[in-house]
């Protein structure tokens, strides 16, 4: 039985029930917003109020349903957001299209200067924004700050691109002809983002989309609207100061109805979708249907291989971060660990000891390494996964519990879990977005590579070894089939300078570094004849 339980549709169902529940909560319940009051200074400094408008297209508004942003530490409402309707999305699209007409005329270095101002505005708010990410998403504060830093880094990178992006001058076979490749903006980039990186995913996309001359329209996750409002307010201020139309960076919060409007509208020339494979599959088909372009960044099922010649101490530290960091809610979280049979007991023994030391708790508290899961439905997914593991003959080595007593009982806290399974079990085939790491033994390196590749997803992978022959096999044609192929580092924590994304059911898209910027562009092959003659290609003589 497949164990994909935290599907896009289940999260959507949860968001929908949150949406409808929100309508039934009386206005007086706003008095219960104790999380807001506790963190009032930070939230107010970022322009977040108890009630917020969730649409920005040059002005703040919202004619959709009222939604609650919920604190995963105690399931209290942080603040309310009036989300966007399909009509709001329609209007926002029209406004971004208009704004982009001006933006595309900026020289690329001029665009870079605007991005520099955005970078400085974000850097000045690094800590408050990082705290908001921790509050709303539930990741620990250092990771929340790190996520905002990633956006700052991508803006630095885009500033560099503004002075280095270049096309080719291609040799022409015809005398007196020049062949040039041009890269012009596509127009509007629609960014649809997932809950787990409520700031960085938009950062990767918007920085590159803007430097290449596009306007950006953001549809964030329905459960992290406050992060998107805070970021959009900062960008609005910068754009105003730069005398640019503020609708260049528009925002429409809401659920699948507004997402679907963006995906199916021809004015969104590129859709960059980050989310589950289940939803991404539908989005990809819908965008293709209208011959739009898409970048799909979907689910992962990432593995680490530890060989007999690996540095076991280094590997165990990396595995702990990769499997427990962000409470297992990174697309690059390590979910499968394949260990050579000769070092399995030593490594897994070390991990069991390390897991016992992990402090689970409020992500804002110092020393906490594992915060809550983002939603209650994720806790249900964790419980179901535990049942599936046992039903299929797997063993729980440590963890395996929802925290139901004490201070953490009101939140979505679970114990990071290690299992012992065999490679043929269904439970390891699919991504369950929780901190469960499945361990397995292997005998030969070829067998381990086969185990790594023998899943539908192809995002991130890593080998720990000191053998150069294994390293080069791993990164070669018979090695890992993932988009991210690491050696002696975890599967997560990618740098922004490399292209980020994965193969197979991870969608094939690439964001951020390397030449990913080309995906946000219309490629032109221009042949210019300055000869005064008309020689034809392939030597054709036409009359
Ligand atoms: P999700 O698929 O449930 O939602 C993602 C976004 O899609 C949300 O904004 C949602 O509102 C929107 N959406 C839902 N239905 C839609 C529709 N019909 N049309 C348009 N938009 C629609 O994902 P999630 O639970 O928020 O995020 C977790 C998933 O994201 C995991 O699978 C994770 O691996 C993946 N992820 C991948 C990457 C990557 O780079 N590969 C990065 C982060 C997260």
Coordinates of C-alpha atoms in Angstrom, one line a residue, residues 269-541:
X269 CA 3.7 33.6 -19.3
X270 CA 5.6 31.5 -16.8
X271 CA 4.2 29.6 -13.8
X272 CA 6.8 28.7 -11.2
X273 CA 5.1 26.2 -9.0
X274 CA 6.6 24.8 -5.8
X275 CA 4.5 22.2 -4.0
X276 CA 3.4 18.6 -3.9
X277 CA 3.7 16.3 -6.8
X278 CA 0.0 15.7 -6.7
X279 CA -0.9 19.3 -7.3
X280 CA 2.1 20.0 -9.5
X281 CA 1.0 17.3 -11.9
X282 CA -2.3 19.1 -12.4
X283 CA -0.6 22.5 -12.7
X284 CA 1.9 21.2 -15.3
X285 CA -0.9 19.9 -17.5
X286 CA -3.0 23.0 -17.1
X287 CA -0.1 25.3 -18.1
X288 CA 0.9 23.0 -21.0
X289 CA -2.7 23.1 -22.2
X290 CA -2.4 26.8 -23.0
X291 CA 1.3 26.4 -24.1
X292 CA 2.5 28.5 -21.2
X293 CA 5.9 27.8 -19.6
X294 CA 6.4 26.2 -16.3
X295 CA 9.0 25.5 -13.7
X296 CA 7.9 22.6 -11.4
X297 CA 9.6 22.1 -8.0
X298 CA 7.8 19.1 -6.5
X299 CA 8.1 16.5 -3.8
X300 CA 11.3 14.7 -2.9
X301 CA 12.2 11.3 -1.4
X302 CA 15.8 12.0 -0.6
X303 CA 18.4 9.5 0.4
X304 CA 21.9 9.4 2.0
X305 CA 24.2 6.5 1.3
X306 CA 27.0 5.7 3.8
X307 CA 29.7 3.4 2.6
X308 CA 32.1 1.3 4.6
X309 CA 35.0 3.8 4.0
X310 CA 33.0 6.9 5.2
X311 CA 33.8 9.2 8.1
X312 CA 31.0 7.9 10.3
X313 CA 31.2 10.9 12.8
X314 CA 30.8 13.4 9.9
X315 CA 28.0 11.4 8.4
X316 CA 26.0 11.1 11.6
X317 CA 26.2 14.9 12.2
X318 CA 25.0 15.6 8.7
X319 CA 22.2 13.0 8.9
X320 CA 20.8 14.5 12.0
X321 CA 20.5 17.9 10.4
X322 CA 19.2 16.5 7.2
X323 CA 16.5 14.3 8.8
X324 CA 15.4 16.4 11.8
X325 CA 16.0 20.0 10.6
X326 CA 12.8 21.9 9.9
X327 CA 11.0 18.9 11.6
X328 CA 11.4 16.9 8.4
X329 CA 9.5 19.5 6.4
X330 CA 12.1 20.4 3.8
X331 CA 11.7 19.2 0.2
X332 CA 15.3 18.1 0.6
X333 CA 14.9 16.3 4.0
X334 CA 16.6 12.9 4.1
X335 CA 13.9 10.3 4.3
X336 CA 15.9 7.2 3.5
X337 CA 19.3 6.2 4.8
X338 CA 21.2 3.3 3.2
X339 CA 24.2 2.1 5.2
X340 CA 26.8 -0.5 4.4
X341 CA 26.1 -3.6 6.5
X342 CA 29.6 -3.5 8.1
X343 CA 29.0 0.0 9.6
X344 CA 25.2 -0.1 10.0
X345 CA 25.2 -0.9 13.8
X346 CA 27.9 1.8 14.6
X347 CA 26.2 4.5 12.6
X348 CA 22.6 3.8 13.6
X349 CA 23.7 3.4 17.2
X350 CA 25.3 6.9 17.1
X351 CA 22.1 8.3 15.5
X352 CA 19.9 6.8 18.2
X353 CA 22.1 8.5 20.8
X354 CA 21.9 11.8 18.9
X355 CA 18.1 11.6 18.4
X356 CA 17.8 11.3 22.2
X357 CA 19.5 14.6 22.7
X358 CA 17.3 16.5 20.2
X359 CA 15.3 19.1 22.0
X360 CA 11.7 19.4 20.6
X361 CA 9.9 22.6 21.5
X362 CA 8.9 26.2 20.7
X363 CA 10.9 27.2 17.6
X364 CA 11.6 30.6 19.2
X365 CA 13.3 29.0 22.3
X366 CA 17.1 28.7 22.3
X367 CA 18.5 25.2 22.1
X368 CA 15.4 23.8 20.4
X369 CA 16.3 21.8 17.3
X370 CA 12.9 20.5 16.3
X371 CA 9.9 22.7 16.2
X372 CA 6.3 21.6 15.6
X373 CA 4.7 20.2 12.4
X374 CA 3.0 23.0 10.4
X375 CA -0.6 21.7 10.7
X376 CA -2.7 19.2 12.6
X377 CA -3.2 17.2 9.4
X378 CA 0.6 16.7 9.3
X379 CA 0.4 15.1 12.7
X380 CA -2.2 12.8 11.4
X381 CA 0.1 11.9 8.5
X382 CA 2.8 11.1 11.0
X383 CA 0.5 8.8 13.0
X384 CA -0.6 7.1 9.8
X385 CA 3.0 6.6 8.7
X386 CA 3.9 4.9 12.0
X387 CA 1.0 2.5 11.6
X388 CA 2.0 1.7 8.0
X389 CA 5.6 1.1 9.0
X390 CA 4.5 -1.4 11.7
X391 CA 1.9 -3.0 9.4
X392 CA 4.6 -3.6 6.8
X393 CA 7.0 -5.2 9.2
X394 CA 9.2 -2.2 9.9
X395 CA 10.7 -1.4 13.3
X396 CA 10.6 1.9 15.2
X397 CA 14.1 2.4 16.6
X398 CA 13.4 5.6 18.4
X399 CA 10.8 8.4 18.5
X400 CA 7.5 7.3 17.1
X401 CA 5.3 9.4 19.4
X402 CA 3.0 12.4 19.1
X403 CA 3.6 14.7 22.2
X404 CA 0.2 14.7 24.0
X405 CA 1.2 15.8 27.4
X406 CA 2.9 18.9 29.0
X407 CA 3.5 22.3 27.6
X408 CA 3.7 21.1 24.0
X409 CA 0.4 19.2 24.0
X410 CA -1.6 22.1 22.4
X411 CA 0.8 22.2 19.4
X412 CA 1.6 19.9 16.6
X413 CA 4.7 18.3 18.2
X414 CA 6.0 14.9 17.3
X415 CA 9.2 13.0 18.2
X416 CA 11.8 12.7 15.4
X417 CA 11.8 9.0 14.4
X418 CA 14.2 6.5 13.2
X419 CA 13.0 3.2 11.7
X420 CA 14.6 0.0 10.4
X421 CA 12.9 -1.2 7.2
X422 CA 13.8 -3.2 4.1
X423 CA 14.1 -1.7 0.6
X424 CA 11.1 -3.5 -0.8
X425 CA 8.6 -2.0 1.6
X426 CA 6.0 0.5 0.2
X427 CA 6.4 2.8 3.1
X428 CA 9.7 4.1 1.7
X429 CA 8.3 4.8 -1.8
X430 CA 6.6 8.1 -1.1
X431 CA 7.3 11.4 0.6
X432 CA 5.6 11.8 4.0
X433 CA 6.4 15.4 5.1
X434 CA 7.3 14.6 8.7
X435 CA 10.6 13.8 10.6
X436 CA 10.7 10.0 10.0
X437 CA 14.0 8.5 8.7
X438 CA 14.0 5.0 7.3
X439 CA 17.3 3.1 7.7
X440 CA 18.3 0.1 5.5
X441 CA 21.4 -2.0 5.0
X442 CA 23.2 -2.7 1.7
X443 CA 26.1 -4.9 0.6
X444 CA 27.5 -3.4 -2.6
X445 CA 27.7 0.2 -3.8
X446 CA 25.8 -0.7 -7.0
X447 CA 23.0 -2.0 -4.9
X448 CA 23.0 1.3 -2.9
X449 CA 22.8 3.4 -6.0
X450 CA 19.9 1.2 -7.3
X451 CA 18.1 1.8 -3.9
X452 CA 18.7 5.5 -4.2
X453 CA 17.2 5.6 -7.7
X454 CA 14.4 3.1 -7.2
X455 CA 11.7 5.7 -6.2
X456 CA 9.5 8.0 -8.3
X457 CA 11.0 11.2 -7.0
X458 CA 14.5 12.6 -8.0
X459 CA 15.3 15.7 -5.9
X460 CA 18.3 15.3 -3.6
X461 CA 20.8 12.6 -2.8
X462 CA 24.1 12.3 -1.0
X463 CA 26.9 9.7 -0.5
X464 CA 29.4 9.7 2.4
X465 CA 32.6 8.0 1.2
X466 CA 36.3 8.6 1.1
X467 CA 36.7 6.5 -2.1
X468 CA 37.3 8.7 -5.3
X469 CA 36.1 5.8 -7.5
X470 CA 32.7 5.8 -5.7
X471 CA 32.5 9.6 -5.9
X472 CA 32.9 9.7 -9.6
X473 CA 30.6 6.7 -10.2
X474 CA 28.0 8.5 -8.1
X475 CA 28.1 11.7 -10.1
X476 CA 28.3 9.9 -13.5
X477 CA 25.9 8.3 -15.9
X478 CA 25.3 5.2 -13.8
X479 CA 25.1 7.2 -10.5
X480 CA 22.4 9.1 -8.8
X481 CA 19.5 10.1 -11.0
X482 CA 18.6 13.2 -8.9
X483 CA 18.9 16.9 -9.6
X484 CA 21.1 17.4 -6.5
X485 CA 24.0 14.9 -6.2
X486 CA 26.1 15.6 -3.1
X487 CA 29.2 14.0 -1.6
X488 CA 30.0 14.2 2.2
X489 CA 27.3 16.8 2.9
X490 CA 23.6 16.5 3.8
X491 CA 20.8 16.3 1.1
X492 CA 19.5 19.7 2.4
X493 CA 20.9 23.2 2.8
X494 CA 21.6 24.0 -0.9
X495 CA 23.5 27.1 -1.8
X496 CA 21.8 29.6 -4.1
X497 CA 24.6 29.7 -6.7
X498 CA 23.7 26.2 -8.1
X499 CA 20.6 25.4 -10.1
X500 CA 18.1 23.9 -7.7
X501 CA 15.5 21.3 -8.5
X502 CA 15.0 17.6 -9.3
X503 CA 14.2 15.0 -11.9
X504 CA 11.3 12.5 -12.4
X505 CA 8.2 13.3 -10.3
X506 CA 10.1 16.2 -8.7
X507 CA 9.1 18.0 -11.9
X508 CA 12.4 18.7 -13.8
X509 CA 12.4 22.5 -13.0
X510 CA 15.4 24.5 -11.9
X511 CA 15.4 27.7 -9.9
X512 CA 17.9 30.2 -8.6
X513 CA 21.6 29.7 -9.7
X514 CA 23.7 28.6 -12.7
X515 CA 21.8 29.4 -15.9
X516 CA 18.3 29.0 -14.4
X517 CA 17.7 32.7 -15.3
X518 CA 17.2 31.6 -18.9
X519 CA 13.9 29.9 -18.0
X520 CA 12.5 33.4 -17.2
X521 CA 13.3 34.6 -20.7
X522 CA 12.2 34.4 -24.3
X523 CA 15.1 33.2 -26.3
X524 CA 15.6 35.0 -29.7
X525 CA 17.9 33.7 -32.4
X526 CA 18.6 36.8 -34.6
X527 CA 20.4 36.6 -37.9
X528 CA 21.4 40.0 -39.3
X529 CA 22.4 40.4 -42.9
X530 CA 24.8 43.3 -43.5
X531 CA 26.2 42.0 -46.8
X532 CA 23.8 43.6 -49.3
X533 CA 23.6 40.1 -50.9
X534 CA 21.1 37.3 -50.2
X535 CA 23.1 34.0 -49.8
X536 CA 20.8 31.3 -48.4
X537 CA 21.6 28.8 -45.7
X538 CA 22.7 25.3 -46.8
X539 CA 23.8 26.9 -50.1
X540 CA 20.3 26.8 -51.6
X541 CA 20.0 28.6 -54.9

